[in-house]
Short mmCIF file of C-alpha atoms in Angstrom, two decimals:
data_model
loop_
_atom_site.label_atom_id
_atom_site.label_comp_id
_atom_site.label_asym_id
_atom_site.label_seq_id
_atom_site.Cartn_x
_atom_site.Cartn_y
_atom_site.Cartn_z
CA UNK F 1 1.73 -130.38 78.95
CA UNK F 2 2.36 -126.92 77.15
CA UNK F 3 0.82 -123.72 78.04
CA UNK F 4 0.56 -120.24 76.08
CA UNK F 5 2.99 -118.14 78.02
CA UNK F 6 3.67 -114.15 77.89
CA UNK F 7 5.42 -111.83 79.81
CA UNK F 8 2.64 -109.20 79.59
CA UNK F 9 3.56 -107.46 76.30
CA UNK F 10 4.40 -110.09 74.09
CA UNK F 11 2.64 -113.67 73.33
CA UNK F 12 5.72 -116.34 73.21
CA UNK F 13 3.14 -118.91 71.69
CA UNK F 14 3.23 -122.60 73.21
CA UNK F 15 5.88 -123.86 76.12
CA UNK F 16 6.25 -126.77 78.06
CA UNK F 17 6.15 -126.49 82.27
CA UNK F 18 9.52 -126.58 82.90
CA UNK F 19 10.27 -123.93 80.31
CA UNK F 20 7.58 -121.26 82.31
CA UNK F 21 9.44 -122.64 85.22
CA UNK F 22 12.82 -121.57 84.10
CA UNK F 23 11.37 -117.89 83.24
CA UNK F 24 10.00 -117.59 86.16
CA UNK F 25 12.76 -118.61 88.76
CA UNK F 26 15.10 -116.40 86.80
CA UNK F 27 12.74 -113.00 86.99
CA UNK F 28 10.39 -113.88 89.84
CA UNK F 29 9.88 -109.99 90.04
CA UNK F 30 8.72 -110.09 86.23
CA UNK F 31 5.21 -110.57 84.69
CA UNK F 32 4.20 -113.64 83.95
CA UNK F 33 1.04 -115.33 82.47
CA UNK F 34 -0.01 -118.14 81.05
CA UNK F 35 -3.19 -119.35 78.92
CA UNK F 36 -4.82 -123.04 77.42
CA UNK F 37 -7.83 -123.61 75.27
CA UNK F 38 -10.75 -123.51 77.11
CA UNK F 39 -9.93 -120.66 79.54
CA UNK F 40 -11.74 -117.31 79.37
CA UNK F 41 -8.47 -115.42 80.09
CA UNK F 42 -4.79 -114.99 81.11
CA UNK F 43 -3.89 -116.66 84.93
CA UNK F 44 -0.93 -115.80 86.46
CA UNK F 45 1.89 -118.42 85.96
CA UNK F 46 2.99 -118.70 89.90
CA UNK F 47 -0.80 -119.65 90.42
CA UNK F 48 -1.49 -122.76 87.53
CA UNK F 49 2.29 -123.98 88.24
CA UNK F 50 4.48 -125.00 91.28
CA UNK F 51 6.92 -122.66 91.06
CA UNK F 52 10.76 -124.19 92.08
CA UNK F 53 13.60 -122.41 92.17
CA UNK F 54 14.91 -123.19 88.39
CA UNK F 55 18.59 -124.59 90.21
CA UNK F 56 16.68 -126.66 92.26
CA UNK F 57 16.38 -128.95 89.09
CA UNK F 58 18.20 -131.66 88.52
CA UNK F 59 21.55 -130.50 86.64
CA UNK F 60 20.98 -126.74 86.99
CA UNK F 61 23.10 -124.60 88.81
CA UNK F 62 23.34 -120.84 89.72
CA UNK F 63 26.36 -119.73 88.25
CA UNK F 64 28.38 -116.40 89.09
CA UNK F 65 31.74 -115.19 87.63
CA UNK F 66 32.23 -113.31 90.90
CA UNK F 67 30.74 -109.85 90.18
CA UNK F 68 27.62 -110.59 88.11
CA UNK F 69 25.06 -113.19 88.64
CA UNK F 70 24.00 -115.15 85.38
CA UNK F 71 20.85 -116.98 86.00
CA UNK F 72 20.46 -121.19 86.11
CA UNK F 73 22.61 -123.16 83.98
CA UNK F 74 23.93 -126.69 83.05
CA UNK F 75 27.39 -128.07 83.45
CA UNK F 76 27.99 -127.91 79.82
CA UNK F 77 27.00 -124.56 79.91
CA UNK F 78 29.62 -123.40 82.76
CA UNK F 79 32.20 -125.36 81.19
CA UNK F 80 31.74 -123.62 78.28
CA UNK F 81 32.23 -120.01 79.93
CA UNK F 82 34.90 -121.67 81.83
CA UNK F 83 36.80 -122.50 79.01
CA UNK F 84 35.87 -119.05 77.28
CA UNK F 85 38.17 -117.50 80.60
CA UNK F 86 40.28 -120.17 82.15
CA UNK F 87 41.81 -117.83 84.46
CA UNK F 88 38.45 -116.56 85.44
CA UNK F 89 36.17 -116.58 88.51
CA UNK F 90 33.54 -119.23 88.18
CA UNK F 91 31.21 -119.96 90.94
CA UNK F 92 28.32 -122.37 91.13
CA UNK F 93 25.29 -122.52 93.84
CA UNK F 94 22.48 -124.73 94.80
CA UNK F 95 19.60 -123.77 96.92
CA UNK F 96 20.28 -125.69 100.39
CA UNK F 97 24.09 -124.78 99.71
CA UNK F 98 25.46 -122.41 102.58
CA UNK F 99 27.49 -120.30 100.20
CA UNK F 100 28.53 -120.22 96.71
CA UNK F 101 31.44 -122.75 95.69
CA UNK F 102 34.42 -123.04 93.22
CA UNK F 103 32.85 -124.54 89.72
CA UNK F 104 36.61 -126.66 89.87
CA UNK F 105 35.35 -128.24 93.26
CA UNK F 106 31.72 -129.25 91.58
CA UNK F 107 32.72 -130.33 88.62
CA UNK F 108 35.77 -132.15 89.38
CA UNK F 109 36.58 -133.07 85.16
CA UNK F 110 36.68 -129.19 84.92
CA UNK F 111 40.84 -128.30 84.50
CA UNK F 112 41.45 -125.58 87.24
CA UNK F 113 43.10 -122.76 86.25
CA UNK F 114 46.61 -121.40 88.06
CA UNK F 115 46.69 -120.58 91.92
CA UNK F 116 45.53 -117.06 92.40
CA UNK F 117 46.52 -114.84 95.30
CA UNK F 118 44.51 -115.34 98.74
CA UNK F 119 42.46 -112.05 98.98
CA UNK F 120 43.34 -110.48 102.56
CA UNK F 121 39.87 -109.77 103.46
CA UNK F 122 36.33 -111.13 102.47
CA UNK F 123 34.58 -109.73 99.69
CA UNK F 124 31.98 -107.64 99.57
CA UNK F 125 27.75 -108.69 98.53
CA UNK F 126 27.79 -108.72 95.21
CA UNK F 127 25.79 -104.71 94.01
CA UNK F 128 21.95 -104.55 93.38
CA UNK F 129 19.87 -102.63 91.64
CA UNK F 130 17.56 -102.32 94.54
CA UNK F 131 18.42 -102.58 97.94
CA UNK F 132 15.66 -105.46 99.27
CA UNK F 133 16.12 -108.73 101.81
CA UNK F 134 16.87 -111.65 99.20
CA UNK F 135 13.75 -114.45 98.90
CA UNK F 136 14.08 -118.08 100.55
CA UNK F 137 15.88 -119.55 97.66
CA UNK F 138 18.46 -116.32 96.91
CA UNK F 139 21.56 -117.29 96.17
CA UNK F 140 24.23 -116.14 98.89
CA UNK F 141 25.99 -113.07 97.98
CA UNK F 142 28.73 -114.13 95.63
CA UNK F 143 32.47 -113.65 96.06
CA UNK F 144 34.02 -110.29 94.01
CA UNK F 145 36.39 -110.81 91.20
CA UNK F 146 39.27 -109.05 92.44
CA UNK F 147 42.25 -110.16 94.53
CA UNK F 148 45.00 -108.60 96.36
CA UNK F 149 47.76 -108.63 93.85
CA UNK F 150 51.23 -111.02 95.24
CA UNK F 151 53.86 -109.01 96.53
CA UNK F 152 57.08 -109.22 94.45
CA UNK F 153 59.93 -111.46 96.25
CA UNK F 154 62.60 -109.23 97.61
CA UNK F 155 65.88 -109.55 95.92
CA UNK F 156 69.40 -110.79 98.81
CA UNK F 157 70.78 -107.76 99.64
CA UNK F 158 74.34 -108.89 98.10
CA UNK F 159 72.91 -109.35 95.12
CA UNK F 160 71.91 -105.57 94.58
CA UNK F 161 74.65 -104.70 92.35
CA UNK F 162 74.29 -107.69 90.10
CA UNK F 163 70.75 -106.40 89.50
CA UNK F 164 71.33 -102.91 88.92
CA UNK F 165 73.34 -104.19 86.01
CA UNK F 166 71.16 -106.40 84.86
CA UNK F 167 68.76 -103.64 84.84
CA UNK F 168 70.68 -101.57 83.10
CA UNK F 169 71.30 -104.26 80.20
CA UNK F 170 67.15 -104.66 79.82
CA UNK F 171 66.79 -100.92 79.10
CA UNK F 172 69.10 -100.47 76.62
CA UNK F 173 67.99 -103.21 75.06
CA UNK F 174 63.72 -102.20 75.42
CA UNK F 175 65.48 -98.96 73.53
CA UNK F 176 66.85 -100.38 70.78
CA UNK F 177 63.43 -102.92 70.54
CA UNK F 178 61.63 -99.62 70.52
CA UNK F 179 63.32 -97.65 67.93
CA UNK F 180 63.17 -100.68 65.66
CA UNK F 181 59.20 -100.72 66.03
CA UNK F 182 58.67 -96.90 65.01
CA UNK F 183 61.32 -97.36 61.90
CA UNK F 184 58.86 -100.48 61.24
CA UNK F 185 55.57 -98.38 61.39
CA UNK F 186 57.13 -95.57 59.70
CA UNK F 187 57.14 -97.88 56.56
CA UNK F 188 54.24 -99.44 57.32
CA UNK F 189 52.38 -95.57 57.11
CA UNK F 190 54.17 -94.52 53.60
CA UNK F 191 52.25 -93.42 51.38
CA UNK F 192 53.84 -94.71 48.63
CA UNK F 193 52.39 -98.22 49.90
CA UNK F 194 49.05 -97.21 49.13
CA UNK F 195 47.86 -98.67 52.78
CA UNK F 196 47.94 -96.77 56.10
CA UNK F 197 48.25 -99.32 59.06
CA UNK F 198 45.12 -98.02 61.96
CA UNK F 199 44.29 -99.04 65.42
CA UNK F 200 40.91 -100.12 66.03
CA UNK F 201 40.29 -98.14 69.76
CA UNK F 202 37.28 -96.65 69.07
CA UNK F 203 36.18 -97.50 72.98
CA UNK F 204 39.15 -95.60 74.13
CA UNK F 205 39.58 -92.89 72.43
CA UNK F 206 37.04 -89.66 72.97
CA UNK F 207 39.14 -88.00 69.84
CA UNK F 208 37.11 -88.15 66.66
CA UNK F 209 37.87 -86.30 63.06
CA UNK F 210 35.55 -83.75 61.66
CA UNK F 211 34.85 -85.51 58.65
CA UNK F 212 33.88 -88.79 60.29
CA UNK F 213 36.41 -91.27 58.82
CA UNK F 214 37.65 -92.69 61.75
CA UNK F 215 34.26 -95.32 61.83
CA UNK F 216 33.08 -96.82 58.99
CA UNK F 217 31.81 -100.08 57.76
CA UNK F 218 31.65 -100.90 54.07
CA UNK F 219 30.41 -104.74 52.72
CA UNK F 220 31.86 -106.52 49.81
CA UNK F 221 30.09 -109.38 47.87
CA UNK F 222 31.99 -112.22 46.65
CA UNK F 223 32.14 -111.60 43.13
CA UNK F 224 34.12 -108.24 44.02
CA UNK F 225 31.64 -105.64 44.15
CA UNK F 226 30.72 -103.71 46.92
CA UNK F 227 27.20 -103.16 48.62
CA UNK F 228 26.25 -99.25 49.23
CA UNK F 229 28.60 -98.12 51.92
CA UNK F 230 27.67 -97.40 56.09
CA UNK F 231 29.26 -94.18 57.26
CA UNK F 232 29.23 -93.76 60.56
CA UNK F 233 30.29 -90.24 62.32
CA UNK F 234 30.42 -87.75 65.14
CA UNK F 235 29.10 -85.39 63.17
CA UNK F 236 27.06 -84.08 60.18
CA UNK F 237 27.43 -81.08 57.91
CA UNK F 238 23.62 -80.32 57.90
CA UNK F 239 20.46 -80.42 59.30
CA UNK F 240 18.78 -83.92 60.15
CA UNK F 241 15.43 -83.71 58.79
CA UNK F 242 13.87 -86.60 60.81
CA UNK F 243 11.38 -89.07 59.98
CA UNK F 244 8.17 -89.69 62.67
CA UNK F 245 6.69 -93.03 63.62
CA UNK F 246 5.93 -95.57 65.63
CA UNK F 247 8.64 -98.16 67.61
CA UNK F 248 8.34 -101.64 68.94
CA UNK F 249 10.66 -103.71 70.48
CA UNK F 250 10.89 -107.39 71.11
CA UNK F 251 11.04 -106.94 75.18
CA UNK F 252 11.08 -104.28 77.56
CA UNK F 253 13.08 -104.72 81.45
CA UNK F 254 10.84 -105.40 83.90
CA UNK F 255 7.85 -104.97 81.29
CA UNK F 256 7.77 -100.98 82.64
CA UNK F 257 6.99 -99.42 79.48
CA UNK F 258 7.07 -95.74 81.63
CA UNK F 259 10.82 -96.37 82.57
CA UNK F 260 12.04 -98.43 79.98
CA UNK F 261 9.71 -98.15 76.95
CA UNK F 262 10.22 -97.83 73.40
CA UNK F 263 8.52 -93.93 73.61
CA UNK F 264 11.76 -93.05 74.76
CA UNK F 265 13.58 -93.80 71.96
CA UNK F 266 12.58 -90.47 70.18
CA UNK F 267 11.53 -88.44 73.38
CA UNK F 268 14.64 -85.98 72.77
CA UNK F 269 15.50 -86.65 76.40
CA UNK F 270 19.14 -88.22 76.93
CA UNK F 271 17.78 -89.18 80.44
CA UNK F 272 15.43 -91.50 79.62
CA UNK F 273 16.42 -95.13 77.86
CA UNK F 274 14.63 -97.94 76.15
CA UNK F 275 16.17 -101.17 78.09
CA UNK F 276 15.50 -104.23 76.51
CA UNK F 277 14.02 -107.43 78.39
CA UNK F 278 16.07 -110.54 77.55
CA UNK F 279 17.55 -113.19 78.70
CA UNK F 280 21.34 -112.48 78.64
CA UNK F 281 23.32 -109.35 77.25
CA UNK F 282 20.81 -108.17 75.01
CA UNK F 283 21.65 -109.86 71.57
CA UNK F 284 19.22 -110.99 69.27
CA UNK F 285 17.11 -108.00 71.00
CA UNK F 286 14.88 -106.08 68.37
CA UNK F 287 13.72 -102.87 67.07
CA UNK F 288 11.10 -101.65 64.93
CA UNK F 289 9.94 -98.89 63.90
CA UNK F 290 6.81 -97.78 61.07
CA UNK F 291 6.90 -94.77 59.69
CA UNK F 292 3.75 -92.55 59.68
CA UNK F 293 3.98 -91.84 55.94
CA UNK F 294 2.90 -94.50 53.88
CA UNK F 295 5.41 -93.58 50.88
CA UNK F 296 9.00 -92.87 52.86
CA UNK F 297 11.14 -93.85 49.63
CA UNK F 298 14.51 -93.53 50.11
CA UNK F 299 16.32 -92.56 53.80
CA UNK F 300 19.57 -90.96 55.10
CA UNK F 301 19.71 -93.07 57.91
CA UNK F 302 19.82 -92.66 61.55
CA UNK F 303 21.69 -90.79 64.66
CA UNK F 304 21.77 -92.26 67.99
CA UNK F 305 22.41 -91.59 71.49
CA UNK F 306 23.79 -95.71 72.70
CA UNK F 307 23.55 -96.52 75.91
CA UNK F 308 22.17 -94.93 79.03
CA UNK F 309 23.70 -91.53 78.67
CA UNK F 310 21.99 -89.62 81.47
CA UNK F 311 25.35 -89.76 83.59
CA UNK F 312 28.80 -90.99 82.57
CA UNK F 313 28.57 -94.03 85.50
CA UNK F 314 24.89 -95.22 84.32
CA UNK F 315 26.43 -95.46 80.30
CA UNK F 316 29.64 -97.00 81.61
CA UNK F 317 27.38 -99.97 83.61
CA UNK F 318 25.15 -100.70 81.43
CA UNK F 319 25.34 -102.58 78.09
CA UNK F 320 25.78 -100.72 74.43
CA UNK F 321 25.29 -101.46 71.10
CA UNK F 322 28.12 -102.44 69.24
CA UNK F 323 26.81 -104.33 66.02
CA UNK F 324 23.37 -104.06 64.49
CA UNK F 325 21.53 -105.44 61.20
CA UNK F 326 19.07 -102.79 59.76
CA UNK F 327 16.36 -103.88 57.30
CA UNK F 328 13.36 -103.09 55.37
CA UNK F 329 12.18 -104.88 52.63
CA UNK F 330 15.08 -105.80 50.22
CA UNK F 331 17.50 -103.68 51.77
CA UNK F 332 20.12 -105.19 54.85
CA UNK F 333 22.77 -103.01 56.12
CA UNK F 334 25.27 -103.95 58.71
CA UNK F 335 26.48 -100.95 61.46
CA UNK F 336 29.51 -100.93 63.48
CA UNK F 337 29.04 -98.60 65.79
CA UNK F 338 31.22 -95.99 68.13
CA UNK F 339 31.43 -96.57 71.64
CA UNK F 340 30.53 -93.10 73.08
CA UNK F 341 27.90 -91.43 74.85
CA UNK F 342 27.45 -88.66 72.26
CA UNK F 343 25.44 -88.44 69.70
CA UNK F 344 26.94 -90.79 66.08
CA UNK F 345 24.99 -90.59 62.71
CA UNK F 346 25.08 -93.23 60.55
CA UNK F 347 24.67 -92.86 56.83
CA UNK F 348 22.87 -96.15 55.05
CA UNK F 349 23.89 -95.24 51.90
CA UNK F 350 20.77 -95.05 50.03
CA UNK F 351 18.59 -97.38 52.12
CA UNK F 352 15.07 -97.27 50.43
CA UNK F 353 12.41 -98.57 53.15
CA UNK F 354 9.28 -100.69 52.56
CA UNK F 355 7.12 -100.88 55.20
CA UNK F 356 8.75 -100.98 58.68
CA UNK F 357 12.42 -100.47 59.49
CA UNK F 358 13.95 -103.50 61.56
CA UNK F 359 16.82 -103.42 63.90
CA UNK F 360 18.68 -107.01 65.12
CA UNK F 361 21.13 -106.55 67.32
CA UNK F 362 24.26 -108.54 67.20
CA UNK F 363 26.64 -107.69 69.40
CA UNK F 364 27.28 -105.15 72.70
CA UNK F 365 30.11 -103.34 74.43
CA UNK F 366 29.52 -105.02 77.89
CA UNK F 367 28.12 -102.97 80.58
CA UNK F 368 30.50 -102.91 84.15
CA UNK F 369 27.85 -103.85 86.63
CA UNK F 370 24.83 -104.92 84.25
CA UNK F 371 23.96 -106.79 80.99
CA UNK F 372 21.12 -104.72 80.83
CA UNK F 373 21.29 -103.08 77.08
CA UNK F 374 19.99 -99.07 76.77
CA UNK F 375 19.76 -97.17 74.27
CA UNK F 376 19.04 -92.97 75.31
CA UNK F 377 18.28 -91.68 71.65
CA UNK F 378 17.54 -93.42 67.94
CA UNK F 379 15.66 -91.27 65.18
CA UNK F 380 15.35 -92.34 61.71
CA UNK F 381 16.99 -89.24 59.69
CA UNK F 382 14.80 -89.04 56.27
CA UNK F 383 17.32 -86.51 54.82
CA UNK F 384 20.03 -84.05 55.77
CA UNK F 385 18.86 -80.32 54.61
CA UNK F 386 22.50 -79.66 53.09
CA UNK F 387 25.65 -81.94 52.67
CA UNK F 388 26.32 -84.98 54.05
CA UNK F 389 29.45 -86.62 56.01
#
């Protein structure tokens, strides 16, 4: 039997009973509602269907990777992660199970990955957003992912003078390794080659040139020629003219549209953050926005504050954007962008929009404690007063 479900903003059309099941046991904190022909309105979910803990299921598990908890899943699913990071944490949990357990002790066809070192004490509870007493059903707090590092094997004492020479021997050689790599990148960063050889470290490095060249994405069809370039910078020389509308969004966390809604997308306030609603790290999560004006023509394109840049420790645990499609009409542009907490403009490179302006996101820059993705700041530039990048 299928039932309408939605989570309160959005209609998800027809599901089947174990599918409102699954939503359910993963947010049980969430909104959620459900509807059939016949009924005058919307009933709460938890009150049409017996709600069991999703793992409960036959061939669902809870699964952890020791910091972060990641909902029910099935063995092919965990083998899959586990083969993504062999040398990983992986954790599995039941409800009626005393405490988590070692996915390599559940699933026994699983290949384990090398002995780590014995921590020295027990870990911690695994961090919450809100500090409440866990439901029947919880899972137990899960184990951390770090361990004390091994301590290096001392060396016989009449063996000291052996090693200092040995030593010795491995620096001179690292130093004539090393001198051979610069003489190699030298070459490498002639001009005369036409070709200047760049490190990708945009999540590293704070340092950023004035005339925004470090970041930039350009597409190239197959018969050679290239789509309209995507600039994206630090800064602008001129002043962002902005275009005003409307935004929607394809989920919002919790369904709090005061704390998380899409108003604060162009709210000027760095303190306040759209956070998006789904299952996972926030891919496939979208954006759109309609312009007031019924003729917009042609655009600049955007600026953006990405993340949850209210404090350095909030944008550094939660998700950020990292790759997004734009599109209106006939126009699709692909944006790679910086990971920073400041403000990056992006030039679309003569984007002309029809009707609404739709953003897909495609991949993040992983949050530390949360998969939660934010985003602080996104306005739709219509046109720079003077210059450009």
């Amino acid at each position: 039997m299928k039932y309408h479900y939605s989570d309160g903003s959005q209609d998800y059309g027809e599901l089947t009973r174990e599918e409102i099941q699954a939503r359910v046991s993963s947010r049980p904190g969430g909104k959620h509602l459900v509807w059939q022909a016949g009924w005058d309105s919307w009933k709460p979910a938890q009150e049409v269907l017996p709600i069991v803990p999703v793992a409960d299921r036959e061939g669902l598990y809870h699964y952890s990777d020791g910091s972060n908890r990641f909902g029910a899943m099935t063995a092919e699913e965990i083998n899959a992660r586990i083969a993504r990071d062999p040398d990983g944490k992986h954790f599995v949990w039941r409800d009626g199970w005393p405490e988590w357990r070692p996915a390599h002790d559940v699933f026994p066809t699983i290949p384990r990955p090398a002995p780590a070192p014995t921590p020295t004490a027990g870990p911690p509870s695994t961090p919450t957003r809100d500090a409440t007493d866990a439901p029947a059903g919880t899972p137990p707090s899960t184990p951390e992912r770090h361990a004390t590092p091994a301590q290096p094997a001392q060396a016989p004492a009449g063996n000291k003078g052996k090693k200092g020479l040995w030593i010795g021997i491995g620096v001179a050689a690292a130093v004539v390794l090393l001198l051979v790599i610069i003489a190699a990148i030298s070459s490498n960063n002639d001009p005369a080659n036409g070709e200047t050889a760049a490190a990708d470290d945009r999540a590293g490095s704070q340092e950023q040139s004035n005339t925004g060249a470090n970041d930039s994405y350009s597409e190239e069809s197959s018969d050679g020629d290239s789509s309209p370039s995507v600039e994206v910078s630090m800064y602008v020389d001129g002043e962002p003219f902005l275009l005003a509308g409307d935004w929607g969004a394809s989920s919002i966390l919790e369904d709090d549209m005061q704390k998380y809604g899409t108003q604060n997308l162009d709210d000027n306030d760095a303190k306040t953050v759209w956070a998006e609603g789904e299952f996972g790290d926030g891919r496939k999560a979208r954006l759109e926005f309609t312009p007031f004006e019924s003729e917009v023509g042609g655009i600049y394109g955007f600026r953006m504050l990405n993340g949850h840049c209210r404090t350095r420790k909030l944008w550094e645990a939660n998700a950020r954007v990292r790759r997004m499609r734009v599109h209106s009409g006939e126009e699709e542009r692909i944006v790679e962008l910086i990971d920073t907490p400041d403000w990056q403009y992006v030039s679309l490179g003569g984007f002309a929009v029809r009707g609404s302006i739709e953003f897909e996101i495609l991949d993040v820059y992983p949050g530390s404690k949360y998969e939660d993705l934010t985003i602080s700041e996104l306005n739709i530039i219509w046109e720079l007063q003077s210059g450009g990048f």
